[in-house]
JSON list of C-alpha atoms in Angstrom, two decimals:
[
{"chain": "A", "resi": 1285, "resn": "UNK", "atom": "CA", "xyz": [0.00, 0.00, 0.00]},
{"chain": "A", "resi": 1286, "resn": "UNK", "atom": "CA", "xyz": [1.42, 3.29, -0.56]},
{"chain": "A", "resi": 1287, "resn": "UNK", "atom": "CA", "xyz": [0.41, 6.50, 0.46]},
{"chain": "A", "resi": 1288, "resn": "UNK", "atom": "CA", "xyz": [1.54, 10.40, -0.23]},
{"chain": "A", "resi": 1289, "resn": "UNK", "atom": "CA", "xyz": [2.99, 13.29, 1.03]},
{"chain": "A", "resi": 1290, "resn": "UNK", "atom": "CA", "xyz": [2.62, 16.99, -0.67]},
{"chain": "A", "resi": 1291, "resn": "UNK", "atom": "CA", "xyz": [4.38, 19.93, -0.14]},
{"chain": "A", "resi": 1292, "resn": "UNK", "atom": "CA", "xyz": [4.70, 22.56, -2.13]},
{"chain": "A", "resi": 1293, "resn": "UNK", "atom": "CA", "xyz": [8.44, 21.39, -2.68]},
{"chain": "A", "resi": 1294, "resn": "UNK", "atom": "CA", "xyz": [8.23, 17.89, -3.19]},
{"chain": "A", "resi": 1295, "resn": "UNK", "atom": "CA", "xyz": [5.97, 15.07, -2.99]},
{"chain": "A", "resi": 1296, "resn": "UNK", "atom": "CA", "xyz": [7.14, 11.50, -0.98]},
{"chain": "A", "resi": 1297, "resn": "UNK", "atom": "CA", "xyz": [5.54, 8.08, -1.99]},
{"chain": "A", "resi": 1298, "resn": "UNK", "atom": "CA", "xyz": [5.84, 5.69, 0.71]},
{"chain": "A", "resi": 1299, "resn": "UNK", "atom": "CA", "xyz": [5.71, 1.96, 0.25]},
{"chain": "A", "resi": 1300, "resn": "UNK", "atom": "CA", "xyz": [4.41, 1.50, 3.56]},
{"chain": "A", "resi": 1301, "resn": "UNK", "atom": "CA", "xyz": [2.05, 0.01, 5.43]},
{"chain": "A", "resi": 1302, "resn": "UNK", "atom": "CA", "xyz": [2.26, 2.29, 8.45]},
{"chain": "A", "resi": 1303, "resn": "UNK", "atom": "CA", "xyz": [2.83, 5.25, 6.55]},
{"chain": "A", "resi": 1304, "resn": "UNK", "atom": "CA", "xyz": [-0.29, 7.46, 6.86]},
{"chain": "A", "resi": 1305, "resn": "UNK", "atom": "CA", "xyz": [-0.27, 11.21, 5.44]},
{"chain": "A", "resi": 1306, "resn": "UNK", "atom": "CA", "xyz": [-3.25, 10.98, 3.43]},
{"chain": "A", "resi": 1307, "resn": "UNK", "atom": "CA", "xyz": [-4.91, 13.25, 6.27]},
{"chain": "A", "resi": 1308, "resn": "UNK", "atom": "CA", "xyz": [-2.08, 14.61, 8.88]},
{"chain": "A", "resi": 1309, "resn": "UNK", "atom": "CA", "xyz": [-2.56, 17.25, 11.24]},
{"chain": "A", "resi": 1310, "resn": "UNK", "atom": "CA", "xyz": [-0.41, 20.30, 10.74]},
{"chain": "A", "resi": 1311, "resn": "UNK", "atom": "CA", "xyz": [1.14, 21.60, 13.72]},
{"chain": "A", "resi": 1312, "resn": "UNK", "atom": "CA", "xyz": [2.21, 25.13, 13.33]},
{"chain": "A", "resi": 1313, "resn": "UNK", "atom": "CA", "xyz": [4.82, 25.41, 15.98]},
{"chain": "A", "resi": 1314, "resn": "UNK", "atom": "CA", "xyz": [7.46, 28.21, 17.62]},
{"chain": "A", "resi": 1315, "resn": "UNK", "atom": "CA", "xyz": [10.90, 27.96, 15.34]},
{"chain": "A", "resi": 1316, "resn": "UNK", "atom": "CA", "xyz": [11.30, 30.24, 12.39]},
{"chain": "A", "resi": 1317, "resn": "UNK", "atom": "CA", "xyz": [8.17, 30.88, 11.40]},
{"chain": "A", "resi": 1318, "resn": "UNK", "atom": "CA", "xyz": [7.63, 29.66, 8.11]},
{"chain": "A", "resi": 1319, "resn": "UNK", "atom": "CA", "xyz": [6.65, 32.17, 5.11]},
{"chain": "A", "resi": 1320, "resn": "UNK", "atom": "CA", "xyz": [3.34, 33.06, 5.41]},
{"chain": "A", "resi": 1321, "resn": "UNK", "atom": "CA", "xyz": [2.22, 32.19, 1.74]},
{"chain": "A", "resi": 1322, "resn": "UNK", "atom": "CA", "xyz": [3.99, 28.96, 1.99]},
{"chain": "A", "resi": 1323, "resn": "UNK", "atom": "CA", "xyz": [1.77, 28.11, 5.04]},
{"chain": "A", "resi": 1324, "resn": "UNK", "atom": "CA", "xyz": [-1.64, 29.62, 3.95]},
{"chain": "A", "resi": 1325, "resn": "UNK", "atom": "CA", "xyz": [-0.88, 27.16, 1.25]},
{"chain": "A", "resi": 1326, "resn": "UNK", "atom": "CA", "xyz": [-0.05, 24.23, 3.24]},
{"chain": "A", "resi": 1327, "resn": "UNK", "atom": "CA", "xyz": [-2.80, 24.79, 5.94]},
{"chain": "A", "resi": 1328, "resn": "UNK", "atom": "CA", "xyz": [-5.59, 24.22, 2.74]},
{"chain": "A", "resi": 1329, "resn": "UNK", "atom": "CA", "xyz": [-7.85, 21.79, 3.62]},
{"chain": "A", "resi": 1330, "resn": "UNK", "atom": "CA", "xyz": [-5.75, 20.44, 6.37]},
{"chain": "A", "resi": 1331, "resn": "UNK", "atom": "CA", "xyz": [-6.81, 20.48, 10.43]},
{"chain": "A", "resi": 1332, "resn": "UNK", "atom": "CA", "xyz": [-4.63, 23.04, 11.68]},
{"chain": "A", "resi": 1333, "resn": "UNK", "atom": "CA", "xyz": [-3.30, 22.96, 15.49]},
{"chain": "A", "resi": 1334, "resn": "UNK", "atom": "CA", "xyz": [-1.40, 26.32, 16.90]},
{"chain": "A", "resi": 1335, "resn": "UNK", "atom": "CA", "xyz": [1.25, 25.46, 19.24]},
{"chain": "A", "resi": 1336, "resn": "UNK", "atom": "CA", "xyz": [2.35, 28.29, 21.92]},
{"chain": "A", "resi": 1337, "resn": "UNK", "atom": "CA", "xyz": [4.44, 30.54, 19.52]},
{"chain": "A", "resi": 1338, "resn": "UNK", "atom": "CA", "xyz": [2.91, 28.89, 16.48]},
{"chain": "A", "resi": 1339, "resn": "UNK", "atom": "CA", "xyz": [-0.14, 30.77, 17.71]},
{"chain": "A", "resi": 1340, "resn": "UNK", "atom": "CA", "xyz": [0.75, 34.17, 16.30]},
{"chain": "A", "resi": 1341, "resn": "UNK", "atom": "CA", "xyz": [2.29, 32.63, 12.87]},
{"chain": "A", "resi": 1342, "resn": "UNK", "atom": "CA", "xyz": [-1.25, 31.39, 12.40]},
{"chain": "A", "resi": 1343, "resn": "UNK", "atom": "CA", "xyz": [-2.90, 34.80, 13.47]},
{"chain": "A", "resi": 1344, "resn": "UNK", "atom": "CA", "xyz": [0.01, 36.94, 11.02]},
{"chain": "A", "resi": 1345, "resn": "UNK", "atom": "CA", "xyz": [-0.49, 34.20, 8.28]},
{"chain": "A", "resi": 1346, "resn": "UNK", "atom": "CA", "xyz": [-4.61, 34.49, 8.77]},
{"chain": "A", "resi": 1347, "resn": "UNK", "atom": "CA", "xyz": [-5.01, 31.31, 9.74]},
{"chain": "A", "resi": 1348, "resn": "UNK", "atom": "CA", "xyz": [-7.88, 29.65, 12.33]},
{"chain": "A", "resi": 1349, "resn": "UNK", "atom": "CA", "xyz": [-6.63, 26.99, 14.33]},
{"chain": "A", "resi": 1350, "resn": "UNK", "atom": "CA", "xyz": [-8.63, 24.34, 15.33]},
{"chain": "A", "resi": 1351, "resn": "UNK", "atom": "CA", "xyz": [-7.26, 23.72, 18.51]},
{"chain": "A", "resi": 1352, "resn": "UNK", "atom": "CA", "xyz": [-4.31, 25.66, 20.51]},
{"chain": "A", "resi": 1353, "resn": "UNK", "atom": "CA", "xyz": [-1.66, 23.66, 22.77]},
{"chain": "A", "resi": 1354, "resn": "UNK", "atom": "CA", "xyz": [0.73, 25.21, 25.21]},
{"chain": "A", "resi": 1355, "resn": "UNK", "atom": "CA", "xyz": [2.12, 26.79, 28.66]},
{"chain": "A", "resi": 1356, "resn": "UNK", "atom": "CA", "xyz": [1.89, 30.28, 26.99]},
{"chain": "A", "resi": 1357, "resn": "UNK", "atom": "CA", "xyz": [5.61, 31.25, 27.60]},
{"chain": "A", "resi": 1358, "resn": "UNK", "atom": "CA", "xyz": [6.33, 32.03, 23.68]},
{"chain": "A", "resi": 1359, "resn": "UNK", "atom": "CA", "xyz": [3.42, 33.54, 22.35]},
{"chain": "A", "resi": 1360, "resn": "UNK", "atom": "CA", "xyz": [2.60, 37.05, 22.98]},
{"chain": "A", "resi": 1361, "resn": "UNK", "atom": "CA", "xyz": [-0.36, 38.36, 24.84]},
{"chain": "A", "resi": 1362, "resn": "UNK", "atom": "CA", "xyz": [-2.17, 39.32, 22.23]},
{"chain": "A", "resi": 1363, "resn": "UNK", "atom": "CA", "xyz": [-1.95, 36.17, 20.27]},
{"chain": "A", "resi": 1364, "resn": "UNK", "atom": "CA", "xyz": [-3.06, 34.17, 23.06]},
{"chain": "A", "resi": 1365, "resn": "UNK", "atom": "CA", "xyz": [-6.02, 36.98, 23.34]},
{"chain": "A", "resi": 1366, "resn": "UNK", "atom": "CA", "xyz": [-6.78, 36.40, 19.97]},
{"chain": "A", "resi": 1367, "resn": "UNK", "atom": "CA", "xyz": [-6.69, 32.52, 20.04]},
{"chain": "A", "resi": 1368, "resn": "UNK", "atom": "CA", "xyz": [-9.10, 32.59, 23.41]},
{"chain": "A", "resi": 1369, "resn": "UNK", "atom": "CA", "xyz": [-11.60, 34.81, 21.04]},
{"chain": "A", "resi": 1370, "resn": "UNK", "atom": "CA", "xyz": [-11.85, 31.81, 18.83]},
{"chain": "A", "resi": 1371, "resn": "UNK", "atom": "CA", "xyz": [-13.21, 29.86, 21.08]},
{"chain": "A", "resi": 1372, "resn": "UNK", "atom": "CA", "xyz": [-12.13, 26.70, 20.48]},
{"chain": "A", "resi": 1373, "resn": "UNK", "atom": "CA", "xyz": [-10.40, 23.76, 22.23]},
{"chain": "A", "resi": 1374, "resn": "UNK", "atom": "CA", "xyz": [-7.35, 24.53, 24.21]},
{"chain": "A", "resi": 1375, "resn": "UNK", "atom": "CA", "xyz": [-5.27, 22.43, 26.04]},
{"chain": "A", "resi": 1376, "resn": "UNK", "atom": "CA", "xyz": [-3.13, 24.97, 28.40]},
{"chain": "A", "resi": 1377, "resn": "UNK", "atom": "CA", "xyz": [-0.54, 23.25, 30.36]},
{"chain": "A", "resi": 1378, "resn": "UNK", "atom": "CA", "xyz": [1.94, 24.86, 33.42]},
{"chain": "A", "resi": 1379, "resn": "UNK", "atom": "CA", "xyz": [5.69, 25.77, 32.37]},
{"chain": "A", "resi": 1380, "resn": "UNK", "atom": "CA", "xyz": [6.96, 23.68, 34.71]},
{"chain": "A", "resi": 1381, "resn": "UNK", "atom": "CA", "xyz": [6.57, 20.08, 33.07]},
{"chain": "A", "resi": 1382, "resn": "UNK", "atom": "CA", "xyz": [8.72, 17.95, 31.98]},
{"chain": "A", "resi": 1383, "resn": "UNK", "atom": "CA", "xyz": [7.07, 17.64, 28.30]},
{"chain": "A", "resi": 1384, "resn": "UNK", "atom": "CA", "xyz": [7.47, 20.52, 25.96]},
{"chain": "A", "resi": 1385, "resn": "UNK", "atom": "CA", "xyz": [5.00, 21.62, 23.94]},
{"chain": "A", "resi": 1386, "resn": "UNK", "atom": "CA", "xyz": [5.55, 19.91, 21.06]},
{"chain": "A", "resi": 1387, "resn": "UNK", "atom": "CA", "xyz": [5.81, 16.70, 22.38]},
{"chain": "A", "resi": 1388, "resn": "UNK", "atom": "CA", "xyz": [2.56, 17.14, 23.91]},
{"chain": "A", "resi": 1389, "resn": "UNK", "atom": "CA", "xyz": [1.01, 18.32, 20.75]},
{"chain": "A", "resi": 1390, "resn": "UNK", "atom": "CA", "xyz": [2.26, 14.97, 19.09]},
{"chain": "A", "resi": 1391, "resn": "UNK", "atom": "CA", "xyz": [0.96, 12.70, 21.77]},
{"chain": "A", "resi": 1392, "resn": "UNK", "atom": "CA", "xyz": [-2.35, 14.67, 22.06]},
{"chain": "A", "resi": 1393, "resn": "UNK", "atom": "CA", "xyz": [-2.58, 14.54, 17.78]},
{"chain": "A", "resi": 1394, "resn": "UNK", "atom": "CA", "xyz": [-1.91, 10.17, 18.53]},
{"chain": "A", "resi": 1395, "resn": "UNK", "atom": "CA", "xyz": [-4.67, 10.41, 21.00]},
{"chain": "A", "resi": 1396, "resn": "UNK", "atom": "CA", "xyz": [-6.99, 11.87, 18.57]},
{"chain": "A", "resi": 1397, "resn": "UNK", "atom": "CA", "xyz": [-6.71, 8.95, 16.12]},
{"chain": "A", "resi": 1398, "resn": "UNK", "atom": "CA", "xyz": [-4.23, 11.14, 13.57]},
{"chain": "A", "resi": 1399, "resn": "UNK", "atom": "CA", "xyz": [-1.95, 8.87, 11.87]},
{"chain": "A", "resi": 1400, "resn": "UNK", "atom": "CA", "xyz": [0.44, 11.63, 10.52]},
{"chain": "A", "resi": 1401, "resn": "UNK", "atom": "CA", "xyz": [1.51, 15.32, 11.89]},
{"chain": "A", "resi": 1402, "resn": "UNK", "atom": "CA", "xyz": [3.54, 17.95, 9.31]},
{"chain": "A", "resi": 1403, "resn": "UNK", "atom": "CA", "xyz": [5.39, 19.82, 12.14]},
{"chain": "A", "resi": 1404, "resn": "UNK", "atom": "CA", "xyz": [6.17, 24.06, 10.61]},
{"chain": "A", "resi": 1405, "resn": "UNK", "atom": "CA", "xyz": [8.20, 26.22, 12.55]},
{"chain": "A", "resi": 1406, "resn": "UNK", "atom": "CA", "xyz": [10.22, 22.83, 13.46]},
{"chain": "A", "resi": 1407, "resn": "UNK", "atom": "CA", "xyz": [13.90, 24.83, 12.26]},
{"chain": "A", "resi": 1408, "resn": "UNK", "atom": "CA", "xyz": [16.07, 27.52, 13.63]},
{"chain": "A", "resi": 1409, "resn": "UNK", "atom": "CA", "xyz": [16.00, 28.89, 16.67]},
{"chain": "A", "resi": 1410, "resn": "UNK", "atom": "CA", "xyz": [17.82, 26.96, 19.46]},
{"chain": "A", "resi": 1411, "resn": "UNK", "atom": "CA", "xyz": [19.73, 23.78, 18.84]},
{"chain": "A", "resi": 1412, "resn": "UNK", "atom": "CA", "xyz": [18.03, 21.88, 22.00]},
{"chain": "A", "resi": 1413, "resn": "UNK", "atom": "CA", "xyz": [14.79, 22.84, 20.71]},
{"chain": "A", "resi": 1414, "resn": "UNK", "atom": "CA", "xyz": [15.38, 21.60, 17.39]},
{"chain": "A", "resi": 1415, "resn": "UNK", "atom": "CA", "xyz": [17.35, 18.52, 19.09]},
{"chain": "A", "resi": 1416, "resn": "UNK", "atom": "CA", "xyz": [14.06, 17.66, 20.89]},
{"chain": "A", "resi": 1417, "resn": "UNK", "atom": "CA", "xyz": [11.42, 18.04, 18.21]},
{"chain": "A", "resi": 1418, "resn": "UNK", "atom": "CA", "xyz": [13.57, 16.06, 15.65]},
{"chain": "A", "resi": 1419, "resn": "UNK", "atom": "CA", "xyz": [14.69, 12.73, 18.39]},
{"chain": "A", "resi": 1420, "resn": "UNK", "atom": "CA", "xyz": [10.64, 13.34, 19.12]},
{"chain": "A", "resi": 1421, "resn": "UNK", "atom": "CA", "xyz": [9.39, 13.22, 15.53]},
{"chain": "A", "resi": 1422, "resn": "UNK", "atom": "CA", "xyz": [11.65, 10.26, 14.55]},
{"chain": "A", "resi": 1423, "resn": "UNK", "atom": "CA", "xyz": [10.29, 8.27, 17.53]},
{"chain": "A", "resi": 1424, "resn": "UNK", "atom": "CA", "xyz": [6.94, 9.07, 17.72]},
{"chain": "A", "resi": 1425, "resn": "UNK", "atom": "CA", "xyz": [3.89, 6.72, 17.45]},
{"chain": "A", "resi": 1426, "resn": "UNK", "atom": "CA", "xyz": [2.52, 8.73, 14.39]},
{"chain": "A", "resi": 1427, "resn": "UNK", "atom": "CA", "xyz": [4.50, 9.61, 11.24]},
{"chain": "A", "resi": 1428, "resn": "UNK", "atom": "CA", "xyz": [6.03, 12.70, 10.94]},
{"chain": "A", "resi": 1429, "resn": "UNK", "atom": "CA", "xyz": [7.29, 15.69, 8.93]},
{"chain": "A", "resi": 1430, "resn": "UNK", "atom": "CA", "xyz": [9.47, 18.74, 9.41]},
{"chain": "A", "resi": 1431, "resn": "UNK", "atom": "CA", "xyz": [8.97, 21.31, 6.84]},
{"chain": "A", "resi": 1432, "resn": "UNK", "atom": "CA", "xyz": [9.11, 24.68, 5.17]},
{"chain": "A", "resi": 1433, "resn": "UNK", "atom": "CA", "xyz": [9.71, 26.24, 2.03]},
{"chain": "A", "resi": 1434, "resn": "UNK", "atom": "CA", "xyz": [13.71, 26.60, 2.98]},
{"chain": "A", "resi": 1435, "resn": "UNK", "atom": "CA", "xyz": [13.61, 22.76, 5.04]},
{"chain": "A", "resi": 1436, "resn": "UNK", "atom": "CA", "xyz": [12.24, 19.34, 4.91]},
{"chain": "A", "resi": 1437, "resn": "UNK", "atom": "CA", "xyz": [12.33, 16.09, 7.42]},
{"chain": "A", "resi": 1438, "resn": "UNK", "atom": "CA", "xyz": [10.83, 12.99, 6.49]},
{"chain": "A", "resi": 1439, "resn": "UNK", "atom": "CA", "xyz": [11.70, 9.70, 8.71]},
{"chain": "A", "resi": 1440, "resn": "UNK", "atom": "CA", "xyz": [11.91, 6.10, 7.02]},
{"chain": "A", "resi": 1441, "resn": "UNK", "atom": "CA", "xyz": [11.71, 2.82, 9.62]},
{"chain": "A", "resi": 1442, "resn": "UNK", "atom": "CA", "xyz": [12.33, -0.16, 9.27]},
{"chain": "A", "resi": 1443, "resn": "UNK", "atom": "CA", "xyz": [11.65, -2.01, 5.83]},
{"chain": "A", "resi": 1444, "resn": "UNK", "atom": "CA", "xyz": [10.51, 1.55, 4.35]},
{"chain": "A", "resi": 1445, "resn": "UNK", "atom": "CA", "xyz": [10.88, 2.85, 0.91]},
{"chain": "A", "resi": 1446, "resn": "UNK", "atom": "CA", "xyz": [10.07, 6.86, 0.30]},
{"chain": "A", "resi": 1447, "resn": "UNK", "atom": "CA", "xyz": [10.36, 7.94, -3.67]},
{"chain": "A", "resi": 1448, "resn": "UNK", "atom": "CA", "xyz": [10.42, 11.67, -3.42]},
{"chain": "A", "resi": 1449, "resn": "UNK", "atom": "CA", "xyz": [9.83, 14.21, -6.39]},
{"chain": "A", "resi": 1450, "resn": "UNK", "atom": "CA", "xyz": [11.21, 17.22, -6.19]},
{"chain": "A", "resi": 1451, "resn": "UNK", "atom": "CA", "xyz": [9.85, 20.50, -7.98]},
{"chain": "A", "resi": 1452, "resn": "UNK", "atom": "CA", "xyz": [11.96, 22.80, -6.60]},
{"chain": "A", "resi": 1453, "resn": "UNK", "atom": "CA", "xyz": [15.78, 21.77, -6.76]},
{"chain": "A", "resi": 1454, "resn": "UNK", "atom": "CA", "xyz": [17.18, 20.70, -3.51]},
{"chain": "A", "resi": 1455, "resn": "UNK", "atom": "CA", "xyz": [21.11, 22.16, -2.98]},
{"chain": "A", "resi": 1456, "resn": "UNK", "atom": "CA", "xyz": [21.36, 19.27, -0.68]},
{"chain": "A", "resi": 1457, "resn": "UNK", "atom": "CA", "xyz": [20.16, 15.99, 0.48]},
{"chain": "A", "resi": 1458, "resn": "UNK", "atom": "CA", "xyz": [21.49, 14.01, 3.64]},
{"chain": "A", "resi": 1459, "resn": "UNK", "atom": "CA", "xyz": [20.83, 10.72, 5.25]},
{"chain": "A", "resi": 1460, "resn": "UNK", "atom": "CA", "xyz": [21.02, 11.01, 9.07]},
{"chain": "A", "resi": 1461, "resn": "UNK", "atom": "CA", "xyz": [20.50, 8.23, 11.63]},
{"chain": "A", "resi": 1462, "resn": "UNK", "atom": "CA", "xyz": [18.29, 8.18, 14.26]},
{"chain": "A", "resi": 1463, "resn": "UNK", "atom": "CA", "xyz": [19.20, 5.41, 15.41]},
{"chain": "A", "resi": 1464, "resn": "UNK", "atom": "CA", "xyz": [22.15, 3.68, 16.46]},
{"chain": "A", "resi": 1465, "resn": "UNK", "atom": "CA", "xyz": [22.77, 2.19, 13.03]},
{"chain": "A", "resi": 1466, "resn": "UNK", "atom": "CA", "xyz": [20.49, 1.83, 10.22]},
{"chain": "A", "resi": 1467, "resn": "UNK", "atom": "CA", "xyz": [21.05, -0.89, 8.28]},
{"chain": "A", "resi": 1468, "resn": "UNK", "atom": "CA", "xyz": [20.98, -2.18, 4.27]},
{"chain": "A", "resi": 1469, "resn": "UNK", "atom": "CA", "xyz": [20.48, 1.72, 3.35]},
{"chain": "A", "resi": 1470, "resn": "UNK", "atom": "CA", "xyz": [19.53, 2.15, -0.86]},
{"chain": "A", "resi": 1471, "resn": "UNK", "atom": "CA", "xyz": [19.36, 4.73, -2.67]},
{"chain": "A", "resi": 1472, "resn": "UNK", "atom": "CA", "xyz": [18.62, 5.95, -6.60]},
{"chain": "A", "resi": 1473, "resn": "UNK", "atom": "CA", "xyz": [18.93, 8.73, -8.64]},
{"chain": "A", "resi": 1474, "resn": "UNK", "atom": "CA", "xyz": [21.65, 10.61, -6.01]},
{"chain": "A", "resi": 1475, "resn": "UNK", "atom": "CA", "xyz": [25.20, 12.03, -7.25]},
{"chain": "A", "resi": 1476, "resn": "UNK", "atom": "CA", "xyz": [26.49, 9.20, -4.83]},
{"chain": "A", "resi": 1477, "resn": "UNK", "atom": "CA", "xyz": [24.84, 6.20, -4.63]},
{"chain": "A", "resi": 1478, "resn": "UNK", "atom": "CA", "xyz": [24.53, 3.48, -1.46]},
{"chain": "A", "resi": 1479, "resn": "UNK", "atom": "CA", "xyz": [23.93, 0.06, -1.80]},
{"chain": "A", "resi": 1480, "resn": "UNK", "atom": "CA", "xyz": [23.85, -2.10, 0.92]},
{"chain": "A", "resi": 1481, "resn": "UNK", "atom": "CA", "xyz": [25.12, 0.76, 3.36]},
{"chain": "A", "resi": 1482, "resn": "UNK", "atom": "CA", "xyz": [25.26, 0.69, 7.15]},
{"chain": "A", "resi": 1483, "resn": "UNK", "atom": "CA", "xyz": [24.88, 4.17, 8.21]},
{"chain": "A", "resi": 1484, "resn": "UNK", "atom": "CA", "xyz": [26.16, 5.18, 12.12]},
{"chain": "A", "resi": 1485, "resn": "UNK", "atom": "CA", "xyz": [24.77, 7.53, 14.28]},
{"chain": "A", "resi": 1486, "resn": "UNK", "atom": "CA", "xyz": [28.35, 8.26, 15.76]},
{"chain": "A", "resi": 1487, "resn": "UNK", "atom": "CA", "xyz": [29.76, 9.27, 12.29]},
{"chain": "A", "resi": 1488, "resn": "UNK", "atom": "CA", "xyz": [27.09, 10.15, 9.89]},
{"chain": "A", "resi": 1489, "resn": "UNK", "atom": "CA", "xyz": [28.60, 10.19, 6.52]},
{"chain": "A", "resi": 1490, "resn": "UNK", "atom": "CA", "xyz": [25.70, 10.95, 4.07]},
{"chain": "A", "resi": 1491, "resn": "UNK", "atom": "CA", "xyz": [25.55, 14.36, 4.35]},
{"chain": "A", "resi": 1492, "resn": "UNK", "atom": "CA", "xyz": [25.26, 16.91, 1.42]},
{"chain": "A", "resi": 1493, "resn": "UNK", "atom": "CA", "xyz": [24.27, 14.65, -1.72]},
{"chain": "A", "resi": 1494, "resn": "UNK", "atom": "CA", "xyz": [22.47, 15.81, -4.78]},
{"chain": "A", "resi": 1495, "resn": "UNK", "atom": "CA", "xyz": [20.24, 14.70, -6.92]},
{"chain": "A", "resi": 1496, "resn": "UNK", "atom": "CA", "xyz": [21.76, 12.55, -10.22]},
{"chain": "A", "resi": 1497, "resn": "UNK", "atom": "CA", "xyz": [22.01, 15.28, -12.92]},
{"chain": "A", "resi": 1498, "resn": "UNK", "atom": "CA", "xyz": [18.88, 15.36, -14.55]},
{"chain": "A", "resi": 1499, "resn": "UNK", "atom": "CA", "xyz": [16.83, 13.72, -12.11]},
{"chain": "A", "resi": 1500, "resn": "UNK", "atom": "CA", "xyz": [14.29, 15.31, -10.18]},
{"chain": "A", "resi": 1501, "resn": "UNK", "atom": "CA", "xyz": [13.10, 12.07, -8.36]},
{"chain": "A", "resi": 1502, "resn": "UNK", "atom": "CA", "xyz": [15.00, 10.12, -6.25]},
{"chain": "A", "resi": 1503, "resn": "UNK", "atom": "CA", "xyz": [14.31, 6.89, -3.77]},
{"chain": "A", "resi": 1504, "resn": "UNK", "atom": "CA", "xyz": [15.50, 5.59, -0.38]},
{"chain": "A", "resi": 1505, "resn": "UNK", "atom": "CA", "xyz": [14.88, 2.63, 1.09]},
{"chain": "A", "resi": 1506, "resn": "UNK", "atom": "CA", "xyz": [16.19, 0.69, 4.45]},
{"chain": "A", "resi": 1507, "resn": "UNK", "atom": "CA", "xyz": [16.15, -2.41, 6.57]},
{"chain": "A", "resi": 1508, "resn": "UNK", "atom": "CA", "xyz": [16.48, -1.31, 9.98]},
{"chain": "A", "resi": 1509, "resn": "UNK", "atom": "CA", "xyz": [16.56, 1.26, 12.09]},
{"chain": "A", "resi": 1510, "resn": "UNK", "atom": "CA", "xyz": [15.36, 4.99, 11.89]},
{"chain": "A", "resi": 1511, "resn": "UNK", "atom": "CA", "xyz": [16.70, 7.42, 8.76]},
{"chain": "A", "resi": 1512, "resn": "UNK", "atom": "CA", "xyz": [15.60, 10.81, 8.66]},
{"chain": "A", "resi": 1513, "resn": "UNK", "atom": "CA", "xyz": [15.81, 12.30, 4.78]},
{"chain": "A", "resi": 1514, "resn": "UNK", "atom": "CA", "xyz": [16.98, 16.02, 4.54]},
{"chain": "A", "resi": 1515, "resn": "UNK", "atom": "CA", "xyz": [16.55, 18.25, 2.37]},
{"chain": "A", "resi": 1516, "resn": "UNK", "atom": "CA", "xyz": [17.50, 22.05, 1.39]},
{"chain": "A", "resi": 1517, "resn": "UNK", "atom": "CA", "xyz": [16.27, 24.54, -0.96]},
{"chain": "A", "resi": 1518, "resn": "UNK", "atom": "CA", "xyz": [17.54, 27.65, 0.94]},
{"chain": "A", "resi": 1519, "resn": "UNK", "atom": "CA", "xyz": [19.89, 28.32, 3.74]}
]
C-alpha cells in the first residue's frame, strides 16, 4: 500500500504500510516561522493545530486553528487573546513540566486517532529545541514531517521505501540516523549512490548529496533502524 505526502516542494511516496499522510494534522509550531504564503498554502484543507508561539504565525499568516496547545511562555499576549476569542479547544498546560509543547502536541494529535503530523516552525531557533522536536518526531507513534519552504524532514523505519519528487531543486540531500545504526540503506537517482550501506549515528557520513544530474526524483529505502531524509532549498 502506498500513500503520499505533498508539499509545495516535493511530494514522498511511501511503500508502507504504516505510513499514513493521506490526512495529517499540521502543527504550526514556535521555530522560524515559516513564510506566510507557503503556510496559507499548506494549511488548505488540512486540520490546523497552533502550538504556543505557532499561535501568532497562524494569526500573522490568517489562519484559524482548530485547537491551541501550550504553557503560553512564547506567544505574545495578544496572540493568546486572539486565540481565546476563537473559542475553540485549548489544552493549556503549566511551564513547569517535563514535556514541551511539542511533544505534547504529538501525543495529544496520537490520541486523537491522527496517523500523521507535518510539524512548521520545526527549524532555527535553538539547537536543544530543534534537538528535541527532531529525536521526538523520529520516535513518535505517528509519522512525521518537518517542513518549510527553505527545510524538509521525512523519517523512514524499518523495511521503508520513500520515492520523493522534487519541484523545486534541492542544494542538498542528507541521510542522518536516528538510530544507532540503520542498516541495508539504498538509494537511486543521487550524485552518490549506497547500496547495501550501514549508516552510524556516531559518524554520519551521508551528508550533502544531490540529486543525479537530470533527475528530479529520487528513492531511499532501508532495513532497519530509523533514517531521517533532509533536504534544502535555501539556507
Amino acid at each position: 500500500m502506498n500513500t503520499h505526502l505533498c508539499l509545495p516542494e516535493l511530494t514522498a511516496t511511501f511503500a508502507s504500510q504504516t505510513v499514513g499522510f493521506e490526512r495529517p494534522c499540521l502543527l504550526v509550531i514556535g521555530g522560524r516561522p515559516p513564510e506566510r504564503a507557503w503556510l496559507r498554502r499548506i494549511a488548505h484543507h488540512r486540520t490546523v493545530w497552533a502550538v504556543d508561539r505557532g499561535l501568532g504565525f497562524c494569526r500573522e499568516s490568517g489562519i484559524l486553528p482548530a485547537r491551541i496547545i501550550g504553557d503560553g511562555d512564547s506567544a505574545t499576549k495578544e496572540a493568546w487573546t486572539w486565540g481565546e476569542a476563537l473559542a475553540i479547544p485549548m489544552d493549556r498546560f503549566p511551564p513547569e513540566k517535563d514535556l514541551t509543547d511539542t511533544q505534547l502536541a504529538i501525543r495529544i494529535a496520537n490520541d486523537a486517532g491522527f496517523a500523521a503530523a507535518i510539524l512548521t516552525g520545526a527549524f532555527g531557533g535553538r539547537l536543544d529545541h530543534a534537538y528535541s522536536t527532531a529525536f521526538t518526531a523520529a520516535h513518535a507513534p505517528i509519522s512525521c514531517v518537518l517542513a518549510d519552504a527553505r527545510e524538509t524532514m521525512l523519517f523512514l523505519r524499518d523495511g521503508e521505501h520513500a520515492t520523493i519528487t522534487c519541484h523545486a531543486h534541492p542544494i542538498a540531500i542528507s541521510l542522518l540516523p536516528f538510530s544507532e545504526q540503520v542498516n541495508d540503506v539504498r538509494t537511486e537517482h543521487l550524485h552518490w549512490t549506497l547500496q547495501n550501506a550501514v549508516l552510524s549515528q556516531d559518524e554520519p557520513a551521508a551528508v550533502s548529496n544531490v540529486l543525479e544530474s537530470g533527475e528530479n526524483t529520487f528513492s531511499v529505502s532501508i532495513g532497519q533502524g530509523i533514517l531521517a531524509v533532509y533536504l534544502c532549498w535555501a539556507e
